[in-house]
Amino acid sequence: MNTERRGETTPPRERRRVVTGSVIGLLAVGAALGAAELVAGLSGSASPVVAVGDVVVDATPAFLMEWAIALFGTADKIVLVTGIAAVLFAAGAVLGVLALRRPVLGYAGLAVFAAAGLAAVLLRRAGDPWAAAPVVFGAAAGALALALLLRSARTVHGPGRKGRPQASADAETTPAQVGPDHGQGRRGFVLTATGVLVGSATAGAVGRWIPNALGGAGARSSLALPAAAEPLPALPAGTDLGIPGLTPFSTPNADFYRIDTALTVPRLDSTRWRLRVHGMVDEPFEIDMDELLAMPLVEADITMTCVSNQVGGDLAGNSRWLGFPLADLLRRAGVQAGADQILSTSDDGWTCGTPTEVVMDGRDALLAVGMGGEPLPHSHGYPARMVVPGLYGFVSATKWVTDIKLTRFADEKAYWAQRGWAVRAPIKVMSRVDVPAPLGRVSSGDVTLAGVAWAQHRGVDAVEVRVDEGEWWEAELAQVPGIDTWVQWVAETELAPGPHTVQVRATDAEGRTQTSERAEPIPDGASGWHSIRFTAE
């Protein structure tokens, strides 16, 4: 008996098989990912999605990475992880349909996923003895879920094909099949599928919860920072002008920008953390957190800026940092002649190349453990990171740092240098208008203009503004604790009702005035004057 309706190309029973197979594949992949997430949380390793994502990032051409950063900004990691998960689930749905007919294809597909995950782990985390555990346990959970779902599905659709077409595979359901046994089979499949779904979701949620909730001796909440050997005085009066809408001088930790290549924030145990200093040095050594905290720590007010910051962008922030001078750490090792690069490595494998002479020239370059009066937040490098004023972060600010190697720029290239970015990237003088807000509306008459400017380790000597491309005039600068921070500026003017444009430019203490020539952030920082439009009413 023909079950096809006029105009239909797929029989209803075949459509039901496709739907059931897709559900089986989606649930099997979900079970694999949920179990992998749970094991990753328990072992402190990365999930397979993150491991694969790291490899994707490493293999992505520089121009495509720059496009993604420009398009998605700080959401680029979410987009990548979501995309990888979507591909896995889509592939799983296809494998589920195939497995309903030939189970061996489903298991083979899971094996391919596992092999890809293991390869990703070996490429980025070969030194972690637990790195492969999430992949192995995830694959086992996926295979078990697939077996349970396929067995349950056979009570509804009958056995799958084994090497040759089954004569009755697409035949119309017989009266015997729609009787009590058939209905019970459907209920059994629904219960099995529900159980797999709930189990997978629970495992994944617990895996995510564990790193955030379980404390211990090495948890951030239990780390007691010592006071600085010579604490800095309070910020000078007049540092923060307190103008509504103006960026505060000190950036709260929760609002500090985060730009890095880590797809998930590493959560390191401070009791297990160690820093290795080696390479072109006389006496290589390692230190742990206890030894680091016992050293005479110093405080420094430093503004950090990301090279990806566009003109007028907000990828800059200022904080009071606590740490040990990097120069003293290197002196302990004894830097050999010719070692012009400090190649630092993050726990997630990212590398950064910092000019040695910059760290040794007397500036407050730190191996930092504190930020804003508390231990480093996980997202900003807990338990230790590098902070070097005057350089963009990609050549100075390694988070979760575990390795410092003295070498030569001619011999080794850091992560972004391999992709064509600059190897020496001093921060360019820059200024920004915060008040009025872009496209904002203000009362006509007396109008306040305000913003921030920076030229780290040189200092800002002057800020000038102009309205509607008129004459430049000098703004008033707030107080600053030193040359390594940004400075707030304010200017008053009188404006008639209507649309207006304000522009700003800064001059550093070495006499270099911010150029009007526009340049994109890559390879060594953006340039140009920030300009906004607003309306006086």
Coordinates of C-alpha atoms in Angstrom, one line a residue, residues 207-443:
G207 CA 30.8 20.8 35.4
R208 CA 30.4 24.6 34.9
W209 CA 29.5 25.1 38.5
I210 CA 32.5 23.2 40.0
P211 CA 35.3 25.7 39.1
N212 CA 33.2 28.6 40.3
A213 CA 31.8 27.1 43.6
L214 CA 34.4 24.8 45.0
G215 CA 37.1 26.6 47.0
G216 CA 40.2 25.4 48.6
A217 CA 43.6 26.5 49.7
G218 CA 44.4 27.7 46.2
A219 CA 41.1 29.5 45.6
R220 CA 41.1 33.2 45.0
S221 CA 38.8 33.8 48.0
S222 CA 41.3 32.2 50.3
L223 CA 44.4 34.2 49.0
A224 CA 45.4 36.8 51.5
L225 CA 47.5 39.5 49.9
P226 CA 50.3 41.1 52.0
A227 CA 50.6 44.9 52.2
A228 CA 53.0 46.6 49.9
A229 CA 56.5 47.1 51.4
E230 CA 56.0 50.9 50.9
P231 CA 52.3 51.6 50.2
L232 CA 51.4 54.4 47.9
P233 CA 49.6 57.4 49.3
A234 CA 45.9 58.0 48.5
L235 CA 45.2 59.4 45.0
P236 CA 45.8 63.2 45.0
A237 CA 42.8 65.5 45.4
G238 CA 41.4 66.5 42.0
T239 CA 42.3 63.2 40.3
D240 CA 38.6 62.5 39.6
L241 CA 36.5 65.5 38.4
G242 CA 33.3 63.7 39.3
I243 CA 31.5 64.9 36.1
P244 CA 28.4 62.8 35.2
G245 CA 29.2 60.6 32.2
L246 CA 32.9 61.0 32.5
T247 CA 35.0 57.8 32.8
P248 CA 36.1 57.4 36.4
F249 CA 39.8 57.7 37.1
S250 CA 39.9 54.3 38.8
T251 CA 38.2 51.5 36.9
P252 CA 36.3 49.0 39.0
N253 CA 37.6 45.5 38.5
A254 CA 34.2 44.3 37.2
D255 CA 34.2 47.0 34.5
F256 CA 37.9 46.6 33.4
Y257 CA 38.1 45.5 29.8
R258 CA 39.1 41.9 29.0
I259 CA 40.8 41.0 25.7
D260 CA 42.6 37.7 25.4
T261 CA 42.6 34.5 23.4
A262 CA 41.3 32.2 26.2
L263 CA 37.9 30.8 25.2
T264 CA 37.1 30.1 28.8
V265 CA 38.7 31.9 31.8
P266 CA 41.4 29.7 33.4
R267 CA 40.9 29.1 37.1
L268 CA 44.3 28.2 38.5
D269 CA 45.1 26.9 41.9
S270 CA 47.5 29.3 43.6
T271 CA 49.0 26.5 45.7
R272 CA 50.0 24.7 42.5
W273 CA 51.1 27.7 40.5
R274 CA 54.7 28.0 39.7
L275 CA 56.7 30.5 37.5
R276 CA 59.7 29.3 35.6
V277 CA 62.4 31.9 34.7
H278 CA 64.9 30.5 32.2
G279 CA 66.5 30.9 28.8
M280 CA 69.4 33.2 28.2
V281 CA 70.1 33.7 32.0
D282 CA 72.9 32.7 34.3
E283 CA 70.8 31.1 37.0
P284 CA 67.4 29.7 35.9
F285 CA 64.9 29.3 38.8
E286 CA 61.3 28.7 39.7
I287 CA 59.1 30.4 42.3
D288 CA 55.7 29.5 43.8
M289 CA 53.0 31.7 45.2
D290 CA 54.3 31.5 48.8
E291 CA 57.7 32.7 47.8
L292 CA 56.3 35.5 45.6
L293 CA 54.0 36.8 48.3
A294 CA 57.0 36.8 50.8
M295 CA 58.9 39.2 48.5
P296 CA 58.8 43.0 49.1
L297 CA 55.8 43.9 46.9
V298 CA 55.2 47.3 45.5
E299 CA 52.1 49.3 44.3
A300 CA 51.8 51.2 41.0
D301 CA 49.0 53.2 39.4
I302 CA 48.9 52.1 35.7
T303 CA 46.6 52.5 32.8
M304 CA 46.4 49.6 30.4
T305 CA 45.3 49.8 26.8
C306 CA 44.5 47.2 24.2
V307 CA 46.0 47.5 20.8
S308 CA 42.6 46.6 19.4
N309 CA 41.1 49.9 20.8
Q310 CA 39.6 52.0 18.1
V311 CA 39.8 55.8 18.2
G312 CA 37.3 56.7 20.9
G313 CA 37.1 53.1 22.1
D314 CA 36.8 51.9 25.6
L315 CA 39.4 49.1 25.7
A316 CA 41.4 51.0 28.3
G317 CA 41.3 51.0 32.1
N318 CA 43.2 52.2 35.1
S319 CA 43.9 50.5 38.4
R320 CA 46.3 50.3 41.3
W321 CA 48.3 47.2 41.0
L322 CA 50.3 45.2 43.6
G323 CA 53.2 43.0 42.6
F324 CA 56.9 42.4 42.5
P325 CA 59.2 44.3 40.1
L326 CA 59.9 42.3 37.0
A327 CA 63.4 43.9 36.8
D328 CA 64.4 42.5 40.2
L329 CA 63.1 39.1 39.1
L330 CA 65.3 39.2 36.0
R331 CA 68.3 40.4 37.9
R332 CA 68.0 37.4 40.2
A333 CA 68.3 35.2 37.1
G334 CA 71.1 37.2 35.5
V335 CA 70.1 38.3 32.0
Q336 CA 72.8 37.4 29.5
A337 CA 74.0 39.8 26.7
G338 CA 71.8 39.7 23.6
A339 CA 68.6 38.6 25.3
D340 CA 66.5 41.4 23.9
Q341 CA 63.1 39.6 24.4
I342 CA 61.2 38.4 27.4
L343 CA 59.0 35.6 26.0
S344 CA 56.3 35.0 28.5
T345 CA 53.7 32.2 28.3
S346 CA 50.2 31.9 29.7
D347 CA 48.7 28.8 31.3
D348 CA 46.6 28.4 28.1
G349 CA 49.7 28.5 25.9
W350 CA 49.5 32.1 24.6
T351 CA 52.8 33.8 24.3
C352 CA 53.9 37.4 24.5
G353 CA 57.2 39.1 23.5
T354 CA 58.3 42.1 25.6
P355 CA 61.4 44.1 24.9
T356 CA 63.9 43.4 27.7
E357 CA 65.2 47.0 27.9
V358 CA 61.8 48.4 28.6
V359 CA 61.3 46.2 31.7
M360 CA 64.8 47.1 32.9
D361 CA 64.7 50.9 32.3
G362 CA 63.3 51.7 35.8
R363 CA 59.5 51.8 35.1
D364 CA 57.0 50.0 37.3
A365 CA 56.9 46.8 35.3
L366 CA 55.3 44.2 37.7
L367 CA 54.6 40.6 38.2
A368 CA 51.3 41.5 39.6
V369 CA 49.2 39.6 42.1
G370 CA 46.7 42.3 43.1
M371 CA 44.4 44.7 41.3
G372 CA 42.2 47.4 42.8
G373 CA 42.9 46.4 46.3
E374 CA 42.1 42.6 46.0
P375 CA 43.6 39.5 44.4
L376 CA 43.6 39.5 40.6
P377 CA 40.2 38.5 39.3
H378 CA 40.2 35.2 37.4
S379 CA 39.5 37.0 34.2
H380 CA 42.4 39.3 34.7
G381 CA 45.1 36.7 35.4
Y382 CA 44.8 35.1 38.8
P383 CA 47.0 34.2 40.5
A384 CA 49.7 36.3 38.7
R385 CA 50.2 38.3 35.5
M386 CA 52.5 40.8 33.9
V387 CA 51.8 44.5 33.8
V388 CA 54.2 46.8 31.9
P389 CA 53.3 50.5 31.6
G390 CA 53.8 52.2 28.2
L391 CA 53.2 49.1 26.0
Y392 CA 50.0 47.7 24.4
G393 CA 48.8 44.6 26.2
F394 CA 49.7 42.2 23.5
V395 CA 53.4 42.8 24.1
S396 CA 53.4 43.3 27.8
A397 CA 50.4 41.9 29.8
T398 CA 50.5 38.1 29.9
K399 CA 47.7 36.8 32.2
W400 CA 47.9 33.5 34.1
V401 CA 51.7 33.7 33.4
T402 CA 53.6 30.5 34.2
D403 CA 56.8 30.8 32.1
I404 CA 59.3 33.6 31.4
K405 CA 62.1 32.9 28.9
L406 CA 64.9 35.3 28.0
T407 CA 65.5 35.0 24.3
R408 CA 66.0 37.1 21.1
F409 CA 63.4 38.5 18.8
A410 CA 65.4 37.1 15.9
D411 CA 65.1 33.6 17.3
E412 CA 61.5 33.3 18.6
K413 CA 58.2 35.0 17.7
A414 CA 55.3 35.4 20.1
Y415 CA 51.7 34.6 19.3
W416 CA 50.7 37.9 17.6
A417 CA 54.1 38.5 16.1
Q418 CA 53.7 35.3 14.2
R419 CA 50.5 36.8 12.7
G420 CA 52.2 40.0 11.5
W421 CA 51.6 42.3 14.4
A422 CA 54.3 44.6 15.7
V423 CA 56.9 43.3 18.1
R424 CA 57.6 46.6 19.8
A425 CA 54.4 48.5 20.4
P426 CA 54.6 51.6 22.5
I427 CA 51.2 53.1 23.3
K428 CA 50.4 56.1 21.1
V429 CA 49.2 59.4 22.6
M430 CA 45.3 59.3 22.6
S431 CA 42.3 61.2 23.8
R432 CA 38.6 60.6 23.9
V433 CA 35.4 62.6 24.4
D434 CA 33.1 61.2 27.0
V435 CA 30.8 64.2 27.6
P436 CA 28.5 64.9 25.8
A437 CA 27.7 61.4 24.8
P438 CA 27.8 60.7 21.1
L439 CA 24.5 61.8 19.5
G440 CA 23.4 63.0 22.9
R441 CA 21.3 66.1 23.7
V442 CA 22.4 68.9 26.1
S443 CA 20.9 72.2 27.1

